[in-house]
Short mmCIF file of C-alpha atoms and ligand atoms in Angstrom, two decimals:
data_model
loop_
_atom_site.label_atom_id
_atom_site.label_comp_id
_atom_site.label_asym_id
_atom_site.label_seq_id
_atom_site.Cartn_x
_atom_site.Cartn_y
_atom_site.Cartn_z
CA MET A 1 45.19 47.33 -59.30
CA ASN A 2 42.13 45.10 -59.36
CA SER A 3 39.55 46.23 -62.14
CA GLN A 4 36.95 43.33 -61.04
CA HIS A 5 33.53 44.26 -60.52
CA ILE A 6 31.77 43.66 -57.02
CA GLU A 7 29.40 40.52 -57.04
CA ALA A 8 27.96 40.90 -53.61
CA VAL A 9 28.20 42.43 -50.01
CA VAL A 10 27.79 40.72 -47.20
CA PHE A 11 27.02 42.29 -43.69
CA ASP A 12 27.15 41.15 -40.30
CA LEU A 13 24.17 42.02 -38.14
CA ASP A 14 25.32 42.75 -34.39
CA GLY A 15 27.55 45.80 -33.81
CA VAL A 16 27.21 46.69 -37.82
CA ILE A 17 23.55 46.84 -38.60
CA THR A 18 22.32 47.81 -35.08
CA ASP A 19 23.75 48.23 -31.67
CA THR A 20 22.59 44.72 -30.41
CA ALA A 21 26.21 43.91 -29.54
CA HIS A 22 25.62 46.18 -26.29
CA TYR A 23 22.25 44.06 -25.51
CA HIS A 24 24.68 40.76 -25.83
CA TYR A 25 26.98 42.53 -23.48
CA LEU A 26 24.38 43.52 -20.89
CA ALA A 27 22.58 40.14 -21.19
CA TRP A 28 25.99 38.10 -20.41
CA LYS A 29 26.90 40.49 -17.66
CA GLN A 30 23.83 39.57 -15.76
CA LEU A 31 24.64 36.20 -16.08
CA ALA A 32 28.33 36.28 -14.94
CA ASP A 33 27.20 38.54 -12.08
CA GLU A 34 25.09 35.84 -11.02
CA LEU A 35 27.77 33.17 -11.67
CA GLY A 36 30.11 35.50 -9.57
CA ILE A 37 32.38 35.89 -12.74
CA PRO A 38 34.23 39.39 -13.53
CA PHE A 39 32.69 40.48 -16.71
CA ASP A 40 33.68 44.22 -18.46
CA GLU A 41 33.39 45.44 -21.85
CA SER A 42 36.84 44.77 -22.46
CA PHE A 43 36.34 40.79 -21.90
CA ASN A 44 33.15 41.25 -24.04
CA GLU A 45 35.43 41.92 -27.14
CA ASN A 46 36.37 38.24 -27.03
CA LEU A 47 32.84 37.35 -27.70
CA LYS A 48 31.80 39.42 -30.30
CA GLY A 49 30.81 37.13 -33.46
CA VAL A 50 31.25 34.18 -31.33
CA SER A 51 28.17 31.53 -31.03
CA ARG A 52 26.25 31.53 -27.78
CA VAL A 53 27.60 28.32 -26.26
CA ASP A 54 31.24 29.01 -26.97
CA SER A 55 30.58 32.51 -25.51
CA LEU A 56 29.28 30.98 -22.44
CA LYS A 57 32.32 28.30 -22.44
CA LEU A 58 34.90 31.69 -22.59
CA ILE A 59 33.11 33.40 -19.66
CA LEU A 60 33.39 29.88 -17.35
CA ALA A 61 36.87 30.10 -18.01
CA HIS A 62 37.78 33.46 -17.38
CA GLY A 63 35.97 32.82 -14.37
CA ASN A 64 37.96 29.25 -13.42
CA GLN A 65 34.90 27.78 -13.73
CA SER A 66 35.38 25.55 -16.73
CA ASP A 67 34.59 22.28 -14.82
CA ALA A 68 31.86 23.39 -12.72
CA TYR A 69 29.00 22.51 -15.09
CA THR A 70 27.55 19.71 -17.03
CA ASP A 71 27.00 20.13 -20.84
CA SER A 72 23.19 20.48 -19.87
CA GLU A 73 23.70 22.78 -17.16
CA ILE A 74 25.55 24.99 -19.71
CA GLU A 75 22.54 24.71 -22.01
CA ASP A 76 20.69 25.88 -19.48
CA LEU A 77 22.97 28.80 -18.61
CA ALA A 78 22.78 29.69 -22.26
CA SER A 79 19.25 29.53 -22.39
CA GLN A 80 18.88 32.05 -19.40
CA LYS A 81 21.15 34.43 -21.13
CA ASN A 82 18.86 34.31 -24.50
CA GLU A 83 16.16 35.06 -22.36
CA PHE A 84 17.67 38.16 -20.69
CA TYR A 85 18.72 38.88 -24.34
CA LYS A 86 15.24 38.62 -25.78
CA GLN A 87 13.84 40.71 -23.20
CA LEU A 88 16.01 43.55 -24.11
CA ILE A 89 15.53 43.43 -28.16
CA GLN A 90 11.61 43.79 -27.84
CA GLN A 91 12.70 47.47 -27.11
CA LEU A 92 14.25 47.46 -30.95
CA THR A 93 12.70 49.60 -33.57
CA PRO A 94 13.72 51.25 -37.03
CA GLU A 95 15.53 53.90 -34.73
CA ASP A 96 17.86 51.49 -33.83
CA ILE A 97 19.56 50.98 -37.27
CA LEU A 98 22.97 52.28 -36.77
CA PRO A 99 23.48 55.86 -38.85
CA GLY A 100 24.17 55.41 -42.56
CA ILE A 101 23.59 51.55 -42.72
CA LYS A 102 19.88 51.70 -44.15
CA GLU A 103 21.25 54.57 -47.03
CA LEU A 104 24.63 52.54 -47.74
CA ILE A 105 22.34 49.13 -48.11
CA GLU A 106 20.15 50.61 -50.40
CA GLU A 107 22.94 52.36 -52.75
CA ILE A 108 24.40 48.84 -53.21
CA ARG A 109 20.98 47.54 -54.00
CA SER A 110 20.71 50.28 -56.73
CA GLU A 111 23.63 49.00 -58.70
CA SER A 112 22.10 45.44 -58.65
CA ILE A 113 24.75 44.26 -56.40
CA PRO A 114 22.91 41.37 -54.02
CA VAL A 115 23.15 41.81 -50.46
CA GLY A 116 23.52 39.04 -47.65
CA LEU A 117 23.44 38.85 -43.87
CA ALA A 118 25.87 36.52 -41.96
CA SER A 119 24.97 36.72 -38.60
CA VAL A 120 25.60 33.54 -36.37
CA SER A 121 22.82 35.04 -33.99
CA LYS A 122 20.00 32.86 -33.68
CA ASN A 123 17.74 36.06 -32.95
CA ALA A 124 18.88 37.34 -36.24
CA LYS A 125 15.57 37.07 -37.98
CA THR A 126 13.92 38.62 -34.91
CA VAL A 127 15.99 41.69 -35.09
CA LEU A 128 15.71 42.34 -38.50
CA HIS A 129 12.05 42.09 -38.25
CA ALA A 130 11.85 44.73 -35.61
CA LEU A 131 14.25 47.05 -37.64
CA GLU A 132 11.92 46.45 -40.38
CA ILE A 133 14.61 45.57 -42.92
CA GLU A 134 14.22 42.19 -44.10
CA HIS A 135 13.44 43.18 -47.49
CA LEU A 136 17.08 44.72 -47.88
CA PHE A 137 18.74 41.44 -47.85
CA ASP A 138 18.66 38.98 -50.67
CA TYR A 139 19.93 35.72 -48.49
CA CYS A 140 20.13 35.52 -44.57
CA ALA A 141 21.93 32.65 -43.44
CA ASP A 142 20.73 30.65 -41.04
CA ALA A 143 22.60 30.09 -38.07
CA ALA A 144 21.25 27.10 -36.93
CA LYS A 145 22.72 25.57 -39.78
CA ILE A 146 26.04 26.83 -39.43
CA LYS A 147 28.14 24.39 -38.17
CA GLN A 148 31.89 26.10 -37.82
CA SER A 149 31.49 29.66 -35.88
CA LYS A 150 33.33 32.86 -37.29
CA PRO A 151 36.56 32.53 -37.58
CA ASP A 152 35.80 29.80 -39.87
CA PRO A 153 34.72 30.87 -43.33
CA GLU A 154 31.64 28.81 -43.64
CA ILE A 155 29.21 31.54 -42.72
CA PHE A 156 30.65 33.95 -45.49
CA LEU A 157 31.15 31.27 -48.34
CA THR A 158 27.36 30.09 -47.79
CA GLU A 159 26.40 33.28 -47.93
CA CYS A 160 28.58 33.94 -51.52
CA GLU A 161 27.25 30.53 -52.66
CA ALA A 162 23.63 31.38 -52.06
CA LEU A 163 24.11 34.88 -53.61
CA GLY A 164 25.76 33.22 -56.62
CA ALA A 165 28.99 35.42 -56.16
CA ASP A 166 32.59 34.42 -56.14
CA PRO A 167 34.13 35.30 -52.90
CA LYS A 168 37.12 36.75 -54.36
CA HIS A 169 34.93 39.39 -56.02
CA SER A 170 32.79 40.15 -52.88
CA ILE A 171 33.16 42.24 -49.81
CA GLY A 172 32.16 41.74 -46.03
CA VAL A 173 31.44 44.16 -43.49
CA GLU A 174 32.32 43.41 -39.70
CA ASP A 175 32.66 44.35 -36.36
CA ALA A 176 34.64 41.74 -34.73
CA LYS A 177 38.11 40.45 -34.88
CA VAL A 178 36.99 36.44 -35.42
CA GLY A 179 34.27 38.17 -38.12
CA VAL A 180 37.17 39.96 -40.05
CA GLN A 181 39.10 36.69 -39.93
CA SER A 182 36.31 34.53 -41.22
CA ILE A 183 35.73 37.11 -44.37
CA GLN A 184 39.49 36.98 -45.06
CA ALA A 185 39.68 33.33 -44.76
CA SER A 186 36.80 33.18 -47.42
CA SER A 187 38.97 35.32 -49.66
CA MET A 188 36.67 38.10 -49.51
CA PHE A 189 37.42 41.87 -49.15
CA ALA A 190 37.06 42.94 -45.21
CA VAL A 191 36.07 45.78 -43.96
CA GLY A 192 35.99 46.23 -40.23
CA VAL A 193 33.58 48.82 -38.22
CA GLY A 194 35.31 49.81 -34.87
CA SER A 195 38.39 49.36 -33.04
CA TYR A 196 40.78 46.15 -32.69
CA LEU A 197 40.40 45.43 -36.42
CA ASP A 198 43.76 46.69 -37.67
CA GLN A 199 44.03 43.65 -40.14
CA ALA A 200 40.99 44.38 -42.20
CA ASP A 201 41.36 45.73 -45.86
CA LEU A 202 39.59 49.20 -45.05
CA MET A 203 38.66 50.18 -41.25
CA VAL A 204 36.57 52.96 -40.41
CA ASN A 205 35.77 54.16 -36.96
CA ASP A 206 31.92 53.44 -37.07
CA THR A 207 28.88 53.59 -39.37
CA THR A 208 28.98 56.93 -40.43
CA GLU A 209 32.15 56.93 -41.65
CA LEU A 210 30.76 54.10 -44.21
CA SER A 211 30.62 55.29 -47.66
CA TRP A 212 30.22 53.16 -50.80
CA LYS A 213 32.45 55.26 -53.07
CA GLN A 214 34.98 55.18 -50.45
CA ILE A 215 34.41 50.98 -49.90
CA LYS A 216 34.62 50.45 -53.98
CA ARG A 217 37.57 52.72 -54.14
CA ALA A 218 39.33 50.51 -51.30
CA TYR A 219 38.20 47.23 -53.13
CA LEU A 220 39.59 48.47 -56.47
CA HIS A 221 42.79 49.60 -55.37
CA GLN A 222 43.65 46.59 -53.03
P1 B16 B 1 22.45 34.53 -30.16
P2 B16 B 1 26.82 38.37 -35.19
C1 B16 B 1 26.87 37.35 -32.92
O1 B16 B 1 26.10 37.85 -33.87
C2 B16 B 1 27.22 38.32 -31.77
O2 B16 B 1 28.02 39.01 -31.99
C3 B16 B 1 27.55 37.51 -30.46
O3 B16 B 1 27.67 38.14 -29.41
C4 B16 B 1 26.53 36.21 -30.10
O4 B16 B 1 26.97 35.63 -28.90
C5 B16 B 1 26.31 35.44 -31.21
O5 B16 B 1 25.85 36.20 -32.45
C6 B16 B 1 25.10 34.51 -31.03
O6 B16 B 1 23.86 34.97 -30.95
O7 B16 B 1 23.02 34.01 -28.73
O8 B16 B 1 21.23 35.39 -30.38
O9 B16 B 1 22.14 32.99 -30.95
O10 B16 B 1 27.73 39.24 -34.69
O11 B16 B 1 27.15 37.35 -36.10
O12 B16 B 1 25.58 38.86 -35.93
MG1 MG B 2 29.30 41.59 -35.27
#
């Protein structure tokens, strides 16, 4: 029984706060189709939480095209995907916040527990702005300054440090396998939202199942 209090809760963005994971999928699919590389939702699971250029390299390897492009061409292809993605997220509104998430964050904040955002997306600020929830986060990591992608713990450790929280007394919420690994490598308690996350300390099928009471209970009984 762990009787420690909770010092911070850190959320991933894509796939946890809003379903931009689907927009990333659509944008990669458009690029993969142009490159003649087979691409489906199942392969897309490997890209969740992975940075833009690293995702592209995984797609090229999947299509046996790893050596087909120079570094500068890879940058251009990654920018092309980002343009598709930026067009898609133009339609985001506060209605696109996943069910229960805003209420959950407000409940955590009402207990004076700081809340952070650990997204490796360079579009995270634009997305938060479109959802009109920037004010709910005490700190948002700057993806451009994070050197090691998830599953490395860097982004979650950066969050805890900025929030003045001990990672051992903090909780992370993720939808990606590498994200759950990043939380656990930081010694935080991992809540996994969605499929393929069996290694999370607490797993739910979707955001409607996230309850602050249940998260606290699971954290205290870990
Ligand atoms: P961008 P997260 C991640 O965001 C996405 O899961 C991943 O699919 C994407 O490639 C990555 O951000 C980079 O995004 O191209 O917008 O910089 O899950 O960490 O919130
Ligand atoms: Mg995610």
